[in-house]
CSV table of C-alpha atoms in Angstrom, one decimal:
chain,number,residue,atom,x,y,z
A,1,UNK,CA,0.0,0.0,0.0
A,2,UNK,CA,1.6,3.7,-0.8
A,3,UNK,CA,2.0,6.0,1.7
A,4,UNK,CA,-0.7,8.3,2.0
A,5,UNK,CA,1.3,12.2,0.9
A,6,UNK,CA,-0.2,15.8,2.7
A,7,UNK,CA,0.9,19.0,0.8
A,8,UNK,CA,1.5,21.3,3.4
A,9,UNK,CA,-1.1,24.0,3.9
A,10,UNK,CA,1.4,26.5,2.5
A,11,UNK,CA,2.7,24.7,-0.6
A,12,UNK,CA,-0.8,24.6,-0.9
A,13,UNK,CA,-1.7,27.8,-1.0
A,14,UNK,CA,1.1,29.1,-3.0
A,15,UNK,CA,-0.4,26.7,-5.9
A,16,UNK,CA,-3.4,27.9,-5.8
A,17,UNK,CA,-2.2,31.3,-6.1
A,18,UNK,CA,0.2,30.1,-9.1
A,19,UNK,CA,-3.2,28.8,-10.8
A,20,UNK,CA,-5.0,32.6,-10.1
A,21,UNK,CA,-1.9,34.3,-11.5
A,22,UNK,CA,-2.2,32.3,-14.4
A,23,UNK,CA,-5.6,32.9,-15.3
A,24,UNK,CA,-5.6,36.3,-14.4
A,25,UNK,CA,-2.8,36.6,-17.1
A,26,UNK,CA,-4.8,34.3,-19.6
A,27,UNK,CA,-7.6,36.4,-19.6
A,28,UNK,CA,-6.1,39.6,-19.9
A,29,UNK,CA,-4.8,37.9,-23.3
A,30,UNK,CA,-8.1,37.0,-24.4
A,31,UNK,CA,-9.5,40.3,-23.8
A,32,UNK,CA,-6.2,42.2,-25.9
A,33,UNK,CA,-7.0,39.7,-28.6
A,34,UNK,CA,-10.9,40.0,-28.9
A,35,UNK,CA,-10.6,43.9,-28.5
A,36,UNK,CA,-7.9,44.1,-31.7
A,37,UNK,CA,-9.8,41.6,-33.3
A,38,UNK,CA,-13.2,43.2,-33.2
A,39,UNK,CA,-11.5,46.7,-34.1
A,40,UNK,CA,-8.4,46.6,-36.9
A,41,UNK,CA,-8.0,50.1,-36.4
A,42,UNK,CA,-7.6,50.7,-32.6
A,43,UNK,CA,-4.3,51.8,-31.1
A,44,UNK,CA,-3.9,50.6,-27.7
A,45,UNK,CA,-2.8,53.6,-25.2
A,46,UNK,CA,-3.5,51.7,-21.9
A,47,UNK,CA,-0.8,48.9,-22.1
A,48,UNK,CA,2.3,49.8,-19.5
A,49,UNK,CA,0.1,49.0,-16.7
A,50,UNK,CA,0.0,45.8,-18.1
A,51,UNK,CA,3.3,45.0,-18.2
A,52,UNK,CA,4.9,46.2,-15.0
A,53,UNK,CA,1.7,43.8,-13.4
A,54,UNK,CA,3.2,41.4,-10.5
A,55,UNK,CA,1.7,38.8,-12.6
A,56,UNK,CA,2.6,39.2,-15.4
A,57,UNK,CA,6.1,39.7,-14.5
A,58,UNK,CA,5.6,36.3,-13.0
A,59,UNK,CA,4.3,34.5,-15.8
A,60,UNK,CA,7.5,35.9,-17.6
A,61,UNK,CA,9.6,34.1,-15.4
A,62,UNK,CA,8.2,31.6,-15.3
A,63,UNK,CA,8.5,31.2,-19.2
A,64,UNK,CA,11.9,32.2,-18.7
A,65,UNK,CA,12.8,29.6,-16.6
A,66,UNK,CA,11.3,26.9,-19.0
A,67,UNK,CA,13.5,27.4,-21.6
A,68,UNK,CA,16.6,27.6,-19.4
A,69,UNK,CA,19.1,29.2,-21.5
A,70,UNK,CA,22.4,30.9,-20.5
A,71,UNK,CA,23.6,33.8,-18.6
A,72,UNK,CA,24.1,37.6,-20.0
A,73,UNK,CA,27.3,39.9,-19.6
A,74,UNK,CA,26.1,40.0,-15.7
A,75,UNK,CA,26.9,36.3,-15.5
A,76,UNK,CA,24.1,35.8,-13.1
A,77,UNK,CA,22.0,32.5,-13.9
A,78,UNK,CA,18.5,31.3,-13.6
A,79,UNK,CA,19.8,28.5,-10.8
A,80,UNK,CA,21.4,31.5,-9.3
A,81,UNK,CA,18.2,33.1,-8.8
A,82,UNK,CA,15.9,30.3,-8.2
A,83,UNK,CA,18.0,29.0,-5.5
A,84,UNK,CA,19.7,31.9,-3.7
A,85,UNK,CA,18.7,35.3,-4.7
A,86,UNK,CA,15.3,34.3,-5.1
A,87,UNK,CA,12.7,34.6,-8.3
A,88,UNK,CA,10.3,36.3,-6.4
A,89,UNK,CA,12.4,39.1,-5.1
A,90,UNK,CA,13.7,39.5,-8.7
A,91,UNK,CA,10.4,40.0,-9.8
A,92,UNK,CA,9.3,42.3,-6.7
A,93,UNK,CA,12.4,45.0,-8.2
A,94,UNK,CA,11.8,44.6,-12.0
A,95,UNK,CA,7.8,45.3,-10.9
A,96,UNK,CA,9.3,48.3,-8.9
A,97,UNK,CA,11.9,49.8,-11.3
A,98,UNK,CA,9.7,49.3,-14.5
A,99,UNK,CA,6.5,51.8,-12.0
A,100,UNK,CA,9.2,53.9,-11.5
A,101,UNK,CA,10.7,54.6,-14.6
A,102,UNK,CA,14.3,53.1,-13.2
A,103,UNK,CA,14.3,49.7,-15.5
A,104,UNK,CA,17.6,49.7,-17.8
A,105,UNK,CA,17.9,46.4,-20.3
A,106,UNK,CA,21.2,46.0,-20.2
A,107,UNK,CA,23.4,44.9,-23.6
A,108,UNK,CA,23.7,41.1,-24.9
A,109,UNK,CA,26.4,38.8,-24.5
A,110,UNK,CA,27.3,37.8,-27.8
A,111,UNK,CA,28.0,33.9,-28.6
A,112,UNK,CA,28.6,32.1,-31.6
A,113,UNK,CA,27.0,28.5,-32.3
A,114,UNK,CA,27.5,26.4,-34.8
A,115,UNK,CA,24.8,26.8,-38.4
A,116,UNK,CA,23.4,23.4,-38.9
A,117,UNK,CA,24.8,21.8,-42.1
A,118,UNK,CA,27.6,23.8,-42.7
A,119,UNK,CA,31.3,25.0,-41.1
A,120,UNK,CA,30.0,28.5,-40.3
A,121,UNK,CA,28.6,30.2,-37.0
A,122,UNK,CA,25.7,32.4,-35.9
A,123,UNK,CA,25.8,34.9,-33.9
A,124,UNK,CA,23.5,34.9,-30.7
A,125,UNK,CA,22.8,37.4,-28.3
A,126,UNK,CA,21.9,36.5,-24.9
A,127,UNK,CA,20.2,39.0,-22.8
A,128,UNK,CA,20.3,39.2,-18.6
A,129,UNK,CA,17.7,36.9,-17.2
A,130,UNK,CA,16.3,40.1,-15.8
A,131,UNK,CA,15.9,41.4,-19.4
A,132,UNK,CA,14.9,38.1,-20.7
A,133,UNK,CA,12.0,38.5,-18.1
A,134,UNK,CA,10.9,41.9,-19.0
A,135,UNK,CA,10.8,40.8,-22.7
A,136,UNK,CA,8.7,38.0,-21.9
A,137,UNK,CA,6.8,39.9,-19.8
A,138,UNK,CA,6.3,42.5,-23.0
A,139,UNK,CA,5.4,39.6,-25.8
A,140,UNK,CA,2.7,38.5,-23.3
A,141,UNK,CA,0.8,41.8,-23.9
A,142,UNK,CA,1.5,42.8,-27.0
A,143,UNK,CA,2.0,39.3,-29.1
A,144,UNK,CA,-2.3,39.0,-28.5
A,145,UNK,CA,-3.3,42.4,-30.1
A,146,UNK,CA,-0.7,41.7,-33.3
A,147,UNK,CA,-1.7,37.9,-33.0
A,148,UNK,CA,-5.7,39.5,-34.0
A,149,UNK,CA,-4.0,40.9,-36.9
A,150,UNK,CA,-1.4,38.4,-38.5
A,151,UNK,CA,-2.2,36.2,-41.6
A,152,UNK,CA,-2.8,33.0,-42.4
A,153,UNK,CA,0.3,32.7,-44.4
A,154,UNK,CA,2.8,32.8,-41.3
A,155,UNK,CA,3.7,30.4,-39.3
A,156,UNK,CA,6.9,30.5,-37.6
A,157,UNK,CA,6.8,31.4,-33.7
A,158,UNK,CA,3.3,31.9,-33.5
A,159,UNK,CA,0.6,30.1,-30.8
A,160,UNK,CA,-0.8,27.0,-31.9
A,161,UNK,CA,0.9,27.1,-34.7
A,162,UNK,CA,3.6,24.9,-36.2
A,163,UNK,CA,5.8,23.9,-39.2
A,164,UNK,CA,3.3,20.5,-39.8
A,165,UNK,CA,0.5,23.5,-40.1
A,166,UNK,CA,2.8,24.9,-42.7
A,167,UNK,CA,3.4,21.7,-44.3
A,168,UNK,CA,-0.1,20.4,-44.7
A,169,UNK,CA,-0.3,23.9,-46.7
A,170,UNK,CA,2.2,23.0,-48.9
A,171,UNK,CA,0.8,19.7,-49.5
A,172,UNK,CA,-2.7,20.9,-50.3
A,173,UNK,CA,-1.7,23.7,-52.9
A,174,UNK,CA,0.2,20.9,-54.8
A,175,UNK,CA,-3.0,18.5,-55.0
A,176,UNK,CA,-4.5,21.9,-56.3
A,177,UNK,CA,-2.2,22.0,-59.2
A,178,UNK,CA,0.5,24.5,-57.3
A,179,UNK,CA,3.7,22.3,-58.5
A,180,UNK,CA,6.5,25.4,-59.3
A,181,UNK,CA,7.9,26.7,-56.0
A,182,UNK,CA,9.7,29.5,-55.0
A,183,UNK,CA,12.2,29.2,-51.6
A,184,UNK,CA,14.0,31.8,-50.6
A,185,UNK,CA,15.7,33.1,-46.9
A,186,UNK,CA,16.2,36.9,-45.6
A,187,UNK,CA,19.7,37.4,-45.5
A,188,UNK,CA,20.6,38.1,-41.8
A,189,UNK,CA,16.9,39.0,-40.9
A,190,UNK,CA,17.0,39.5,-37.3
A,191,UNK,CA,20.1,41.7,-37.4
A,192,UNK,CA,19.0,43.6,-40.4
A,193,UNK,CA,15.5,44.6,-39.4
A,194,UNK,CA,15.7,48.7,-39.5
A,195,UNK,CA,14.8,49.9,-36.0
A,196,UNK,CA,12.7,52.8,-37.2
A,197,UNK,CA,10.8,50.7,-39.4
A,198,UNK,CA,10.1,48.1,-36.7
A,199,UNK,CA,9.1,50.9,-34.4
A,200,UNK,CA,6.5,52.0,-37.5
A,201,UNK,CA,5.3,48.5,-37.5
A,202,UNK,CA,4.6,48.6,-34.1
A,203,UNK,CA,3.3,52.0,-33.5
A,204,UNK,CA,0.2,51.0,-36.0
A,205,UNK,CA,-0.9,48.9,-32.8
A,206,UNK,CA,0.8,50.6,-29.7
A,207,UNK,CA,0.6,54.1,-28.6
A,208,UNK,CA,1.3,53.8,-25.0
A,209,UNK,CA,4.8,56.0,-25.1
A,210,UNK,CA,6.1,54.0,-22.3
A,211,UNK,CA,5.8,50.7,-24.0
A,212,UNK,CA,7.4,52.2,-26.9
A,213,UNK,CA,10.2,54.0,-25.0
A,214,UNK,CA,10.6,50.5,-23.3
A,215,UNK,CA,10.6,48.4,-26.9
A,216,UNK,CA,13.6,51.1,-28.1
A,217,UNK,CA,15.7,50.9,-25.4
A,218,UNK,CA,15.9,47.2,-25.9
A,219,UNK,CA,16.5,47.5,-29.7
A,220,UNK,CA,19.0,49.7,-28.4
A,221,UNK,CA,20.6,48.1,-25.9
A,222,UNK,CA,23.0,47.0,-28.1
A,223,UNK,CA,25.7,43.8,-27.4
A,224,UNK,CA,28.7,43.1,-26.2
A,225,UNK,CA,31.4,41.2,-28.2
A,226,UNK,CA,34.8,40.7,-26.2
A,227,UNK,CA,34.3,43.3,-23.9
A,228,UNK,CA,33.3,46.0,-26.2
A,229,UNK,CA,29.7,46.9,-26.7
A,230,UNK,CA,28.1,47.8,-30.1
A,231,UNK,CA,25.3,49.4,-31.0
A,232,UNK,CA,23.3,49.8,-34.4
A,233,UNK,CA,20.4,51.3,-35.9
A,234,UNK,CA,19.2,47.9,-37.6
A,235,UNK,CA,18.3,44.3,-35.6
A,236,UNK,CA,16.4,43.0,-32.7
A,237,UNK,CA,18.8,40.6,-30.5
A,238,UNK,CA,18.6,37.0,-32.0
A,239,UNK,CA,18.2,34.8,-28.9
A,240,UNK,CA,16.0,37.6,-27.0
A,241,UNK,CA,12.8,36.4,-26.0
A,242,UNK,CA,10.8,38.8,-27.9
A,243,UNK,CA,12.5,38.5,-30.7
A,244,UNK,CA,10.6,36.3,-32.8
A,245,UNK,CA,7.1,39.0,-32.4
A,246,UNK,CA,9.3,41.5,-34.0
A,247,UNK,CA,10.4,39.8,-36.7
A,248,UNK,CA,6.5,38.6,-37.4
A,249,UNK,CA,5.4,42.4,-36.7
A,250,UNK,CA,7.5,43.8,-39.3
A,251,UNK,CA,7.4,40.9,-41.6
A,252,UNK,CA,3.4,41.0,-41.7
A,253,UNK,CA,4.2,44.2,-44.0
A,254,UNK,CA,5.2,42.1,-46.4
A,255,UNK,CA,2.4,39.0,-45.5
A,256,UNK,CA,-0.5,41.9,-46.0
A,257,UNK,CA,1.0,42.9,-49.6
A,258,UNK,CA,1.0,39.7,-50.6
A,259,UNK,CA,-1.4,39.0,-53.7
A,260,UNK,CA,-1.8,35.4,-53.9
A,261,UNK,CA,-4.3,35.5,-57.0
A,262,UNK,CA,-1.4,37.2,-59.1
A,263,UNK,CA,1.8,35.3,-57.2
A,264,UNK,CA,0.9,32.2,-55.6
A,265,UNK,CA,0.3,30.9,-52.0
A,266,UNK,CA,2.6,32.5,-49.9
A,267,UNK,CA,4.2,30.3,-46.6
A,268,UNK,CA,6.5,31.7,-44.4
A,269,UNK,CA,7.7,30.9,-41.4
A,270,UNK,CA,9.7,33.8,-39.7
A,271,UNK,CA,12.3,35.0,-42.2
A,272,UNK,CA,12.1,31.9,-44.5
A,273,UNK,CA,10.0,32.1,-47.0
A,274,UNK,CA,8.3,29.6,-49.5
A,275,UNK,CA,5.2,30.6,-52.7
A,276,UNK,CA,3.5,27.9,-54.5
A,277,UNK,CA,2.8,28.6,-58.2
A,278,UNK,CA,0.9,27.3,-61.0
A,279,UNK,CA,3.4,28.5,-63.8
A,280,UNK,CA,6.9,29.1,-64.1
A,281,UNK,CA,6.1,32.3,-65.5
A,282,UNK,CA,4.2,33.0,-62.1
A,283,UNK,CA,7.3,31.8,-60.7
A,284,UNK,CA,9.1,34.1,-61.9
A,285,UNK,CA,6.9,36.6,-60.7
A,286,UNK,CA,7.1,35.9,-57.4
A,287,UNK,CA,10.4,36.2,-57.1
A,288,UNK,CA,10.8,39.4,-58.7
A,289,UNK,CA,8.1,40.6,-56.2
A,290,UNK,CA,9.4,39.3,-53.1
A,291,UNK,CA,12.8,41.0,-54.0
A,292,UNK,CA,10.8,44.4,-54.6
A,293,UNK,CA,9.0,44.1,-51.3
A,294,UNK,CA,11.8,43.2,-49.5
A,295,UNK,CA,13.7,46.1,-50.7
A,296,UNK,CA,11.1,48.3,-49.7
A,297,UNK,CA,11.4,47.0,-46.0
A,298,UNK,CA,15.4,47.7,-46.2
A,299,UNK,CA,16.0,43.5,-46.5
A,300,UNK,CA,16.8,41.1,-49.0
A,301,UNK,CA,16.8,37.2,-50.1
C-alpha cells in the first residue's frame, strides 16, 4: 500500500495562487485579442500598466525559466536566482523599477554556435535573465493584439501554430495543381531589421509612449562582443525572447502585400520564405516581387 502524501497548507496555498496568477494573465490575453480583433483600427494607449503587473512579470519568469538558456554579460544565472537570490524578489524589483521609470535592459552577450549543415557560425545574443523576463513579460501583452492581426500565411513562432500547419499547406496547394515553387531566406533577418521601421510596424498597434520608449531601449541596448559593446540602428537581438514577435510584426508588412491570386500561395515561417505557383512564368513573378517588397522594407533574399 503507498504512503498516503499531505501537501502542506502552504505549498498549498502558493499553488493555488500560481493557478489565479495564471488565469488572471490568460484572460487579460483573451480580452487584448478580442478587442484588436473586433476593431483593426484601434491603437492601444492603456498597455504599460500591463506590463509592470506582479503577474505578469511572473508568468515571464516563469517562461523564462522553461527554456533555461544561458547567462548575460552579468553572469548571473537562472539557478542562481531560483535557489539563492530568489525569483520572487527578482520579480518584486523589475515590478518596482519598471513603475518607476528606473528599469535599464542592459546589452547582450554575444556567442557564436554552430549553423546546422555547414562549417560557419551564428551569432547569438543572450540578454540578462532580468531582461529576458521583462521581454517576456512585453510579448505577453503585445503578441495578442498583433496575434488578431497576422495572416494565415505565417507560421513560424506563432501560438498553436507549427511547421506541420505549414506543411499540410504545402501539400494541399500541390494536389490543387500549385507544383512550381519558389524558396528563398532573408539574409541576416533579425540583425538587419531597420529599428525605425520596426518601431513603425509597431506603432500602428501601440501608442502607450512607455511601451514604446521601453521596446527602443531594448533594440537599443545593443551587445557586447569581447568586452566592447556595439550598438546599431538595424536588428532586434537573435536569442532575445521577444525576438521572434518583432520579426513577425514587421514581416506582416510584407504577408498583407501579398497577392496570392497574381503570385501564388505564400508560406513563411519567420524569415524563411516559401510561394507555391501554378506556372513558371508566375514563378518568376514571385520572385521578382518578393525581391521588390523586401527592398522596400530595407531586406533582401
Amino acid at each position: 500500500m503507498s504512503a498516503l502524501k499531505l501537501a502542506s497548507p502552504a505549498a498549498t496555498e502558493t499553488r493555488a495562487e500560481g493557478r489565479v496568477s495564471v488565469d488572471k494573465v490568460r484572460a487579460l490575453q483573451h480580452m487584448l485579442y478580442r478587442t484588436a480583433k473586433a476593431d483593426p483600427g484601434r491603437r492601444f494607449h492603456a498597455l504599460w500598466d500591463k506590463v509592470s503587473r506582479r503577474d505578469v512579470l511572473w508568468r515571464g519568469w516563469i517562461a523564462v525559466r522553461a527554456n533555461n538558456g544561458a547567462s548575460g554579460i552579468d553572469r548571473i544565472t537562472l539557478d542562481w536566482i531560483e535557489h539563492e537570490y530568489g525569483a520572487d524578489r527578482l520579480v518584486d524589483e523589475l515590478a518596482t523599477e519598471l513603475r518607476e521609470g528606473r528599469y535599464r535592459p542592459l546589452p547582450a552577450r554575444r556567442v557564436f554556435i554552430p549553423k546546422p549543415g555547414t562549417k560557419e557560425q551564428r551569432p547569438l545574443s543572450i540578454p540578462a535573465v532580468r531582461d529576458r523576463v521583462v521581454q517576456a513579460a512585453v510579448k505577453i501583452v503585445l503578441e495578442p493584439i498583433f496575434e488578431a492581426d497576422f495572416a494565415d500565411c505565417s507560421f513560424g513562432f506563432r501560438p498553436k501554430r507549427s511547421q506541420h500547419d505549414g506543411l499540410q499547406v504545402l501539400m494541399d496547394e500541390s494536389f490543387r495543381g500549385r507544383r512550381w515553387v519558389v524558396e528563398t531566406g532573408i539574409a541576416n533577418c533579425f540583425s538587419a531589421i531597420p529599428h525605425d521601421g520596426l518601431m513603425q510596424a509597431i506603432s500602428e498597434r501601440v501608442c502607450d509612449q512607455s511601451v514604446l520608449k521601453l521596446l527602443r531601449a531594448m533594440l537599443r541596448a545593443g551587445v557586447m562582443d569581447a568586452g566592447v559593446v556595439e550598438h546599431s540602428d538595424t536588428g532586434t537581438a537573435q536569442g532575445g525572447v521577444i525576438s521572434p514577435l518583432m520579426c513577425n510584426v514587421y514581416l506582416h508588412r510584407l504577408d498583407r502585400a501579398w497577392d496570392t491570386r497574381a503570385f501564388g500561395m505564400l508560406v513563411r515561417f519567420a524569415d524563411d520564405l516559401l510561394v507555391m505557383c501554378k506556372s513558371r512564368y508566375q514563378a518568376e513573378a514571385a520572385l521578382a516581387r518578393l525581391r521588390q517588397l523586401l527592398a522596400e522594407l530595407g531586406l533582401s533574399p
